[in-house]
mmCIF file of C-alpha atoms in Angstrom:
data_model
loop_
_atom_site.group_PDB
_atom_site.id
_atom_site.type_symbol
_atom_site.label_atom_id
_atom_site.label_comp_id
_atom_site.label_asym_id
_atom_site.label_seq_id
_atom_site.Cartn_x
_atom_site.Cartn_y
_atom_site.Cartn_z
ATOM 1 C CA MET A 1 0.533 27.810 -37.882
ATOM 2 C CA ASP A 2 -0.562 30.930 -36.147
ATOM 3 C CA PRO A 3 -0.895 33.733 -38.712
ATOM 4 C CA THR A 4 -0.683 36.444 -36.085
ATOM 5 C CA PRO A 5 2.798 37.111 -34.963
ATOM 6 C CA THR A 6 1.545 39.230 -31.835
ATOM 7 C CA ARG A 7 -0.836 36.593 -30.769
ATOM 8 C CA SER A 8 2.112 34.124 -31.091
ATOM 9 C CA ARG A 9 4.383 36.204 -28.816
ATOM 10 C CA ARG A 10 1.788 36.512 -26.245
ATOM 11 C CA LEU A 11 1.123 32.823 -26.173
ATOM 12 C CA ALA A 12 4.873 32.398 -25.842
ATOM 13 C CA ASP A 13 5.031 34.989 -22.928
ATOM 14 C CA VAL A 14 2.180 33.058 -21.116
ATOM 15 C CA SER A 15 4.023 29.827 -21.558
ATOM 16 C CA LEU A 16 7.357 31.296 -20.421
ATOM 17 C CA HIS A 17 5.714 32.689 -17.210
ATOM 18 C CA PHE A 18 4.180 29.353 -16.466
ATOM 19 C CA PHE A 19 7.314 27.336 -16.738
ATOM 20 C CA ASP A 20 9.458 29.894 -14.933
ATOM 21 C CA SER A 21 7.118 30.319 -12.132
ATOM 22 C CA PHE A 22 6.225 26.561 -11.655
ATOM 23 C CA ALA A 23 9.681 25.158 -12.063
ATOM 24 C CA GLU A 24 10.257 24.282 -8.237
ATOM 25 C CA GLU A 25 6.724 22.527 -8.280
ATOM 26 C CA TYR A 26 6.989 20.962 -11.703
ATOM 27 C CA GLU A 27 8.385 17.575 -10.735
ATOM 28 C CA GLU A 28 5.677 17.096 -7.714
ATOM 29 C CA TRP A 29 2.849 17.892 -9.829
ATOM 30 C CA GLY A 30 0.221 15.095 -10.325
ATOM 31 C CA GLY A 31 1.974 12.813 -7.726
ATOM 32 C CA GLY A 32 5.353 13.064 -9.870
ATOM 33 C CA LEU A 33 3.697 12.354 -13.088
ATOM 34 C CA HIS A 34 6.287 14.259 -15.195
ATOM 35 C CA GLY A 35 9.049 11.990 -13.971
ATOM 36 C CA ARG A 36 7.188 9.013 -14.918
ATOM 37 C CA VAL A 37 6.604 10.128 -18.277
ATOM 38 C CA ALA A 38 10.230 11.216 -18.595
ATOM 39 C CA ARG A 39 11.416 7.582 -17.372
ATOM 40 C CA ARG A 40 8.929 5.916 -20.043
ATOM 41 C CA LEU A 41 10.344 8.298 -22.866
ATOM 42 C CA VAL A 42 13.955 7.569 -22.133
ATOM 43 C CA GLU A 43 13.220 3.816 -21.865
ATOM 44 C CA LEU A 44 11.657 3.788 -25.427
ATOM 45 C CA ALA A 45 14.231 6.067 -26.782
ATOM 46 C CA ALA A 46 16.817 3.572 -25.588
ATOM 47 C CA PRO A 47 19.997 5.856 -25.250
ATOM 48 C CA GLY A 48 23.275 3.712 -25.790
ATOM 49 C CA PRO A 49 26.778 4.006 -24.337
ATOM 50 C CA GLY A 50 29.018 6.706 -26.154
ATOM 51 C CA GLU A 51 25.764 8.386 -27.927
ATOM 52 C CA VAL A 52 25.531 12.025 -28.368
ATOM 53 C CA CYS A 53 21.820 13.309 -27.502
ATOM 54 C CA LEU A 54 19.911 16.537 -27.779
ATOM 55 C CA ASP A 55 16.995 17.225 -25.453
ATOM 56 C CA VAL A 56 14.733 19.981 -26.939
ATOM 57 C CA GLY A 57 12.720 21.779 -24.284
ATOM 58 C CA CYS A 58 14.380 19.907 -21.341
ATOM 59 C CA GLY A 59 12.578 21.688 -18.526
ATOM 60 C CA THR A 60 14.041 20.594 -15.216
ATOM 61 C CA GLY A 61 16.305 18.008 -16.944
ATOM 62 C CA LEU A 62 14.105 14.967 -16.283
ATOM 63 C CA VAL A 63 14.531 13.339 -19.773
ATOM 64 C CA SER A 64 18.157 14.769 -19.997
ATOM 65 C CA ALA A 65 19.216 12.933 -16.583
ATOM 66 C CA GLY A 66 17.766 9.652 -18.068
ATOM 67 C CA LEU A 67 19.698 10.147 -21.304
ATOM 68 C CA ALA A 68 22.851 10.908 -19.483
ATOM 69 C CA ALA A 69 22.744 7.795 -17.434
ATOM 70 C CA GLY A 70 22.077 5.831 -20.690
ATOM 71 C CA VAL A 71 24.951 7.220 -22.576
ATOM 72 C CA GLY A 72 27.413 6.954 -19.759
ATOM 73 C CA ALA A 73 30.791 8.740 -19.470
ATOM 74 C CA GLY A 74 31.722 8.291 -23.076
ATOM 75 C CA GLY A 75 28.451 10.070 -24.200
ATOM 76 C CA GLN A 76 27.209 13.535 -24.248
ATOM 77 C CA VAL A 77 23.704 15.128 -23.644
ATOM 78 C CA ILE A 78 22.878 18.894 -24.477
ATOM 79 C CA GLY A 79 19.601 20.117 -23.102
ATOM 80 C CA LEU A 80 17.826 23.287 -24.339
ATOM 81 C CA ASP A 81 14.967 25.300 -22.867
ATOM 82 C CA VAL A 82 13.604 28.828 -22.901
ATOM 83 C CA SER A 83 12.815 28.896 -19.352
ATOM 84 C CA SER A 84 15.582 30.288 -17.032
ATOM 85 C CA GLY A 85 13.600 28.937 -14.076
ATOM 86 C CA MET A 86 13.619 25.560 -15.282
ATOM 87 C CA LEU A 87 17.072 25.407 -16.291
ATOM 88 C CA ARG A 88 18.152 26.526 -12.821
ATOM 89 C CA VAL A 89 16.542 23.371 -11.373
ATOM 90 C CA ALA A 90 18.164 21.291 -14.336
ATOM 91 C CA GLN A 91 21.654 22.613 -13.868
ATOM 92 C CA SER A 92 21.518 22.135 -9.993
ATOM 93 C CA ARG A 93 21.982 18.418 -10.558
ATOM 94 C CA ALA A 94 23.580 18.149 -13.846
ATOM 95 C CA HIS A 95 25.425 15.023 -14.696
ATOM 96 C CA PRO A 96 29.117 15.438 -15.703
ATOM 97 C CA ASN A 97 28.374 14.617 -19.390
ATOM 98 C CA THR A 98 25.364 17.102 -19.456
ATOM 99 C CA ALA A 99 25.366 20.739 -20.702
ATOM 100 C CA PHE A 100 22.272 22.867 -20.506
ATOM 101 C CA GLN A 101 21.691 26.107 -22.432
ATOM 102 C CA ARG A 102 19.147 28.736 -22.586
ATOM 103 C CA ILE A 103 17.626 29.150 -26.032
ATOM 104 C CA THR A 104 15.304 31.744 -27.788
ATOM 105 C CA ALA A 105 11.472 31.139 -28.090
ATOM 106 C CA ASP A 106 11.916 30.129 -31.526
ATOM 107 C CA TYR A 107 14.120 27.109 -30.745
ATOM 108 C CA HIS A 108 16.370 27.520 -33.749
ATOM 109 C CA LEU A 109 19.027 24.919 -33.504
ATOM 110 C CA TRP A 110 22.591 26.046 -34.487
ATOM 111 C CA PHE A 111 24.200 22.524 -34.600
ATOM 112 C CA LYS A 112 25.551 21.205 -37.656
ATOM 113 C CA ASP A 113 23.795 18.505 -39.932
ATOM 114 C CA GLY A 114 24.142 14.954 -38.332
ATOM 115 C CA ALA A 115 25.511 16.031 -34.997
ATOM 116 C CA PHE A 116 23.216 13.792 -32.706
ATOM 117 C CA ASP A 117 22.350 10.100 -32.464
ATOM 118 C CA LEU A 118 19.128 10.968 -30.714
ATOM 119 C CA VAL A 119 16.953 13.976 -30.257
ATOM 120 C CA THR A 120 14.083 14.305 -27.759
ATOM 121 C CA PHE A 121 11.030 16.366 -27.208
ATOM 122 C CA GLY A 122 9.770 15.448 -23.797
ATOM 123 C CA ASN A 123 6.275 17.000 -23.660
ATOM 124 C CA SER A 124 7.687 20.046 -25.290
ATOM 125 C CA LEU A 125 6.666 20.161 -28.961
ATOM 126 C CA ALA A 126 3.225 21.586 -28.439
ATOM 127 C CA TYR A 127 4.448 24.647 -26.798
ATOM 128 C CA LEU A 128 7.000 25.524 -29.307
ATOM 129 C CA ALA A 129 6.367 28.418 -31.634
ATOM 130 C CA GLU A 130 6.639 26.386 -34.662
ATOM 131 C CA PRO A 131 6.293 22.503 -33.883
ATOM 132 C CA PHE A 132 6.544 21.416 -37.562
ATOM 133 C CA LYS A 133 9.530 23.493 -38.120
ATOM 134 C CA SER A 134 11.204 22.220 -34.786
ATOM 135 C CA LEU A 135 10.754 18.496 -36.116
ATOM 136 C CA GLU A 136 12.424 19.435 -39.378
ATOM 137 C CA GLU A 137 15.310 20.990 -37.498
ATOM 138 C CA GLY A 138 15.419 17.787 -35.200
ATOM 139 C CA GLN A 139 15.776 15.510 -38.313
ATOM 140 C CA ARG A 140 18.368 17.730 -39.820
ATOM 141 C CA VAL A 141 20.751 17.395 -36.707
ATOM 142 C CA LEU A 142 20.250 13.648 -36.627
ATOM 143 C CA ARG A 143 22.735 11.444 -38.348
ATOM 144 C CA PRO A 144 21.382 9.101 -40.948
ATOM 145 C CA GLY A 145 19.714 6.366 -38.982
ATOM 146 C CA GLY A 146 19.555 8.522 -35.818
ATOM 147 C CA ARG A 147 16.426 8.363 -33.554
ATOM 148 C CA LEU A 148 13.898 10.829 -32.553
ATOM 149 C CA GLY A 149 11.928 10.445 -29.298
ATOM 150 C CA LEU A 150 8.978 12.455 -28.046
ATOM 151 C CA SER A 151 6.110 12.671 -25.523
ATOM 152 C CA LEU A 152 2.956 14.586 -25.963
ATOM 153 C CA ARG A 153 -0.227 14.983 -23.903
ATOM 154 C CA MET A 154 -3.091 13.245 -25.286
ATOM 155 C CA ARG A 155 -6.290 15.455 -24.932
ATOM 156 C CA SER A 156 -9.194 13.268 -26.001
ATOM 157 C CA LEU A 157 -9.304 11.050 -22.906
ATOM 158 C CA ALA A 158 -10.128 14.217 -20.609
ATOM 159 C CA THR A 159 -12.784 13.238 -18.182
ATOM 160 C CA HIS A 160 -16.298 15.015 -17.765
ATOM 161 C CA ALA A 161 -14.891 16.740 -14.744
ATOM 162 C CA GLN A 162 -11.985 18.119 -16.744
ATOM 163 C CA GLU A 163 -14.273 19.202 -19.516
ATOM 164 C CA LEU A 164 -16.764 20.880 -17.025
ATOM 165 C CA PHE A 165 -13.777 22.705 -15.206
ATOM 166 C CA TYR A 166 -12.341 24.116 -18.535
ATOM 167 C CA ARG A 167 -16.053 25.248 -19.522
ATOM 168 C CA ILE A 168 -16.229 26.933 -16.049
ATOM 169 C CA LEU A 169 -12.667 28.547 -16.644
ATOM 170 C CA ASP A 170 -13.769 29.802 -20.037
ATOM 171 C CA GLU A 171 -16.740 31.622 -18.419
ATOM 172 C CA LEU A 172 -14.365 32.955 -15.687
ATOM 173 C CA THR A 173 -11.977 34.116 -18.524
ATOM 174 C CA GLU A 174 -14.690 36.323 -20.103
ATOM 175 C CA GLN A 175 -15.257 37.987 -16.817
ATOM 176 C CA HIS A 176 -11.715 38.531 -15.920
ATOM 177 C CA PRO A 177 -9.832 41.571 -17.067
ATOM 178 C CA MET A 178 -6.850 39.635 -18.156
ATOM 179 C CA VAL A 179 -6.864 38.515 -21.551
ATOM 180 C CA ILE A 180 -5.278 35.091 -21.991
ATOM 181 C CA PRO A 181 -4.581 33.955 -25.542
ATOM 182 C CA ARG A 182 -5.313 30.493 -26.815
ATOM 183 C CA PRO A 183 -3.746 28.549 -29.708
ATOM 184 C CA GLN A 184 -5.780 28.713 -32.712
ATOM 185 C CA ASP A 185 -4.063 25.934 -34.659
ATOM 186 C CA ASP A 186 -4.612 22.313 -34.229
ATOM 187 C CA ARG A 187 -1.643 21.590 -31.757
ATOM 188 C CA GLY A 188 -4.290 20.446 -29.325
ATOM 189 C CA ARG A 189 -4.645 17.198 -31.526
ATOM 190 C CA MET A 190 -0.995 16.751 -31.820
ATOM 191 C CA GLY A 191 -0.840 14.130 -29.063
ATOM 192 C CA GLU A 192 -3.411 11.822 -30.808
ATOM 193 C CA PRO A 193 -1.490 8.886 -32.050
ATOM 194 C CA GLU A 194 -2.709 8.964 -35.586
ATOM 195 C CA ALA A 195 -1.782 12.764 -35.721
ATOM 196 C CA ILE A 196 1.692 12.690 -34.360
ATOM 197 C CA ARG A 197 2.335 9.680 -36.933
ATOM 198 C CA GLU A 198 1.203 11.719 -39.760
ATOM 199 C CA LEU A 199 3.132 14.724 -38.464
ATOM 200 C CA LEU A 200 6.255 12.686 -38.185
ATOM 201 C CA ALA A 201 5.870 11.185 -41.707
ATOM 202 C CA ASP A 202 5.209 14.523 -43.288
ATOM 203 C CA ALA A 203 8.559 15.881 -41.709
ATOM 204 C CA GLY A 204 10.480 13.013 -43.346
ATOM 205 C CA PHE A 205 10.703 10.463 -40.466
ATOM 206 C CA VAL A 206 10.411 6.620 -41.057
ATOM 207 C CA ASN A 207 9.766 3.579 -38.813
ATOM 208 C CA VAL A 208 7.397 5.632 -36.680
ATOM 209 C CA ARG A 209 6.257 3.712 -33.434
ATOM 210 C CA THR A 210 3.665 4.917 -30.859
ATOM 211 C CA THR A 211 2.511 4.032 -27.510
ATOM 212 C CA THR A 212 0.445 5.652 -24.807
ATOM 213 C CA LEU A 213 0.365 5.981 -21.017
ATOM 214 C CA VAL A 214 -2.935 6.927 -19.140
ATOM 215 C CA THR A 215 -3.127 7.612 -15.535
ATOM 216 C CA GLY A 216 -5.844 9.305 -13.306
ATOM 217 C CA ALA A 217 -7.073 9.891 -9.948
ATOM 218 C CA ARG A 218 -9.911 11.627 -7.841
ATOM 219 C CA MET A 219 -9.491 14.830 -6.035
ATOM 220 C CA PRO A 220 -11.180 15.152 -2.509
ATOM 221 C CA SER A 221 -12.482 18.567 -2.818
ATOM 222 C CA ALA A 222 -12.900 21.687 -4.929
ATOM 223 C CA ARG A 223 -9.914 23.306 -3.388
ATOM 224 C CA ALA A 224 -7.600 20.367 -4.193
ATOM 225 C CA TRP A 225 -8.937 20.294 -7.704
ATOM 226 C CA VAL A 226 -8.246 23.846 -8.391
ATOM 227 C CA ASP A 227 -4.759 23.514 -6.961
ATOM 228 C CA LEU A 228 -4.297 20.511 -9.227
ATOM 229 C CA MET A 229 -5.692 22.374 -12.297
ATOM 230 C CA ARG A 230 -3.367 25.435 -11.506
ATOM 231 C CA GLY A 231 -0.624 23.233 -12.810
ATOM 232 C CA ALA A 232 -2.073 21.692 -15.634
ATOM 233 C CA GLY A 233 -0.647 24.234 -18.190
ATOM 234 C CA PRO A 234 -0.019 27.785 -19.103
ATOM 235 C CA ARG A 235 -3.557 29.205 -19.500
ATOM 236 C CA PRO A 236 -5.032 27.742 -16.354
ATOM 237 C CA HIS A 237 -2.032 28.832 -14.504
ATOM 238 C CA ALA A 238 -2.152 32.306 -15.925
ATOM 239 C CA LEU A 239 -5.823 32.830 -14.771
ATOM 240 C CA LEU A 240 -5.578 30.975 -11.555
ATOM 241 C CA THR A 241 -2.620 32.524 -10.225
ATOM 242 C CA THR A 242 -4.213 35.946 -10.628
ATOM 243 C CA LEU A 243 -7.368 35.454 -8.865
ATOM 244 C CA GLY A 244 -7.963 37.324 -5.588
ATOM 245 C CA PRO A 245 -9.334 35.424 -2.420
ATOM 246 C CA GLY A 246 -12.640 36.446 -3.361
ATOM 247 C CA ILE A 247 -12.727 35.330 -6.857
ATOM 248 C CA ARG A 248 -10.902 31.968 -5.856
ATOM 249 C CA ARG A 249 -13.539 31.248 -3.409
ATOM 250 C CA MET A 250 -16.325 32.002 -5.911
ATOM 251 C CA LEU A 251 -14.556 29.597 -8.337
ATOM 252 C CA GLU A 252 -14.410 26.762 -5.948
ATOM 253 C CA GLU A 253 -17.969 27.162 -5.024
ATOM 254 C CA ALA A 254 -18.942 27.105 -8.595
ATOM 255 C CA VAL A 255 -16.793 23.953 -9.165
ATOM 256 C CA GLU A 256 -18.080 22.172 -5.970
ATOM 257 C CA THR A 257 -21.670 23.003 -7.201
ATOM 258 C CA GLN A 258 -21.436 21.835 -10.912
ATOM 259 C CA MET A 259 -19.173 18.809 -9.898
ATOM 260 C CA ARG A 260 -22.186 17.362 -7.845
ATOM 261 C CA HIS A 261 -24.273 16.936 -11.039
ATOM 262 C CA LEU A 262 -21.345 14.486 -12.325
ATOM 263 C CA GLY A 263 -22.068 11.854 -9.707
ATOM 264 C CA ASP A 264 -19.198 9.123 -9.516
ATOM 265 C CA ASP A 265 -17.364 11.182 -12.198
ATOM 266 C CA ALA A 266 -16.983 14.190 -9.844
ATOM 267 C CA PHE A 267 -13.394 15.418 -9.404
ATOM 268 C CA HIS A 268 -12.171 12.487 -11.450
ATOM 269 C CA TYR A 269 -9.251 13.503 -13.858
ATOM 270 C CA HIS A 270 -7.139 11.520 -16.631
ATOM 271 C CA GLU A 271 -3.601 12.423 -17.796
ATOM 272 C CA ALA A 272 -2.873 10.667 -20.922
ATOM 273 C CA PHE A 273 0.377 10.763 -23.054
ATOM 274 C CA THR A 274 1.494 9.634 -26.414
ATOM 275 C CA PHE A 275 5.133 8.580 -27.001
ATOM 276 C CA ALA A 276 6.436 8.246 -30.570
ATOM 277 C CA ILE A 277 9.873 6.962 -31.740
ATOM 278 C CA ALA A 278 11.099 7.424 -35.122
ATOM 279 C CA GLU A 279 14.176 7.305 -37.188
ATOM 280 C CA ARG A 280 15.872 9.639 -39.829
ATOM 281 C CA SER A 281 16.282 7.676 -43.111
ATOM 282 C CA ALA A 282 19.679 6.217 -43.328
ATOM 283 C CA THR A 283 19.791 7.234 -47.111
#
């Protein structure tokens, strides 16, 4: 995807810093939104008693915990993540039938072919160095007829307030000495239902089904808005956590001023997710 290895490494470093440093706050962000998304993914993936599951990019173990409950004592769940901070949270409450392992940033899967009944990517695919290769690996380690489940952020439903904020953030990034890389591929579209259906079909999956979840709220002030956006992803987190008090105040003032022009849309945000369930061909 990204032709520049150095840029890919920098993107990976920014993402890793975000997940390591945000691990303790991750599950509370957005009123517990990540837990809600994880529960919906597990519900759609429908883990059954005795199944063996792999959770790629498991984070704090929200999806892994749901899988563990579904497969029961006779099943097994393995959760993989690159972030030691996230894994510390996951391991602190691991189910007896669950094992967590730290993995390198390329997410190379060392498991044998057909080792799992179910593989999940819970809001992790877009952060992986090579998403398409990761899907191919996910298919390889699934047994024939095994299932893939994933959730992805759907960016197209961002509100006017979110679009305005990211424009302000871009302007601030240009003025700030810290260089924060952005993905140069099309992974921002990956969460669109038609895009993930096409991607899964190209990777060889069959019986692809998608559904969406959309939620939102309105923040009461510029300060609350900036606090929310700090946890929205690696790039805003990298910038907003490096701002000194003076620059932070300037940012909040700019947000407050420009949001006034949006009227009823001011400080209103959407968080939207696409869920996809697919199967490895039985033949």
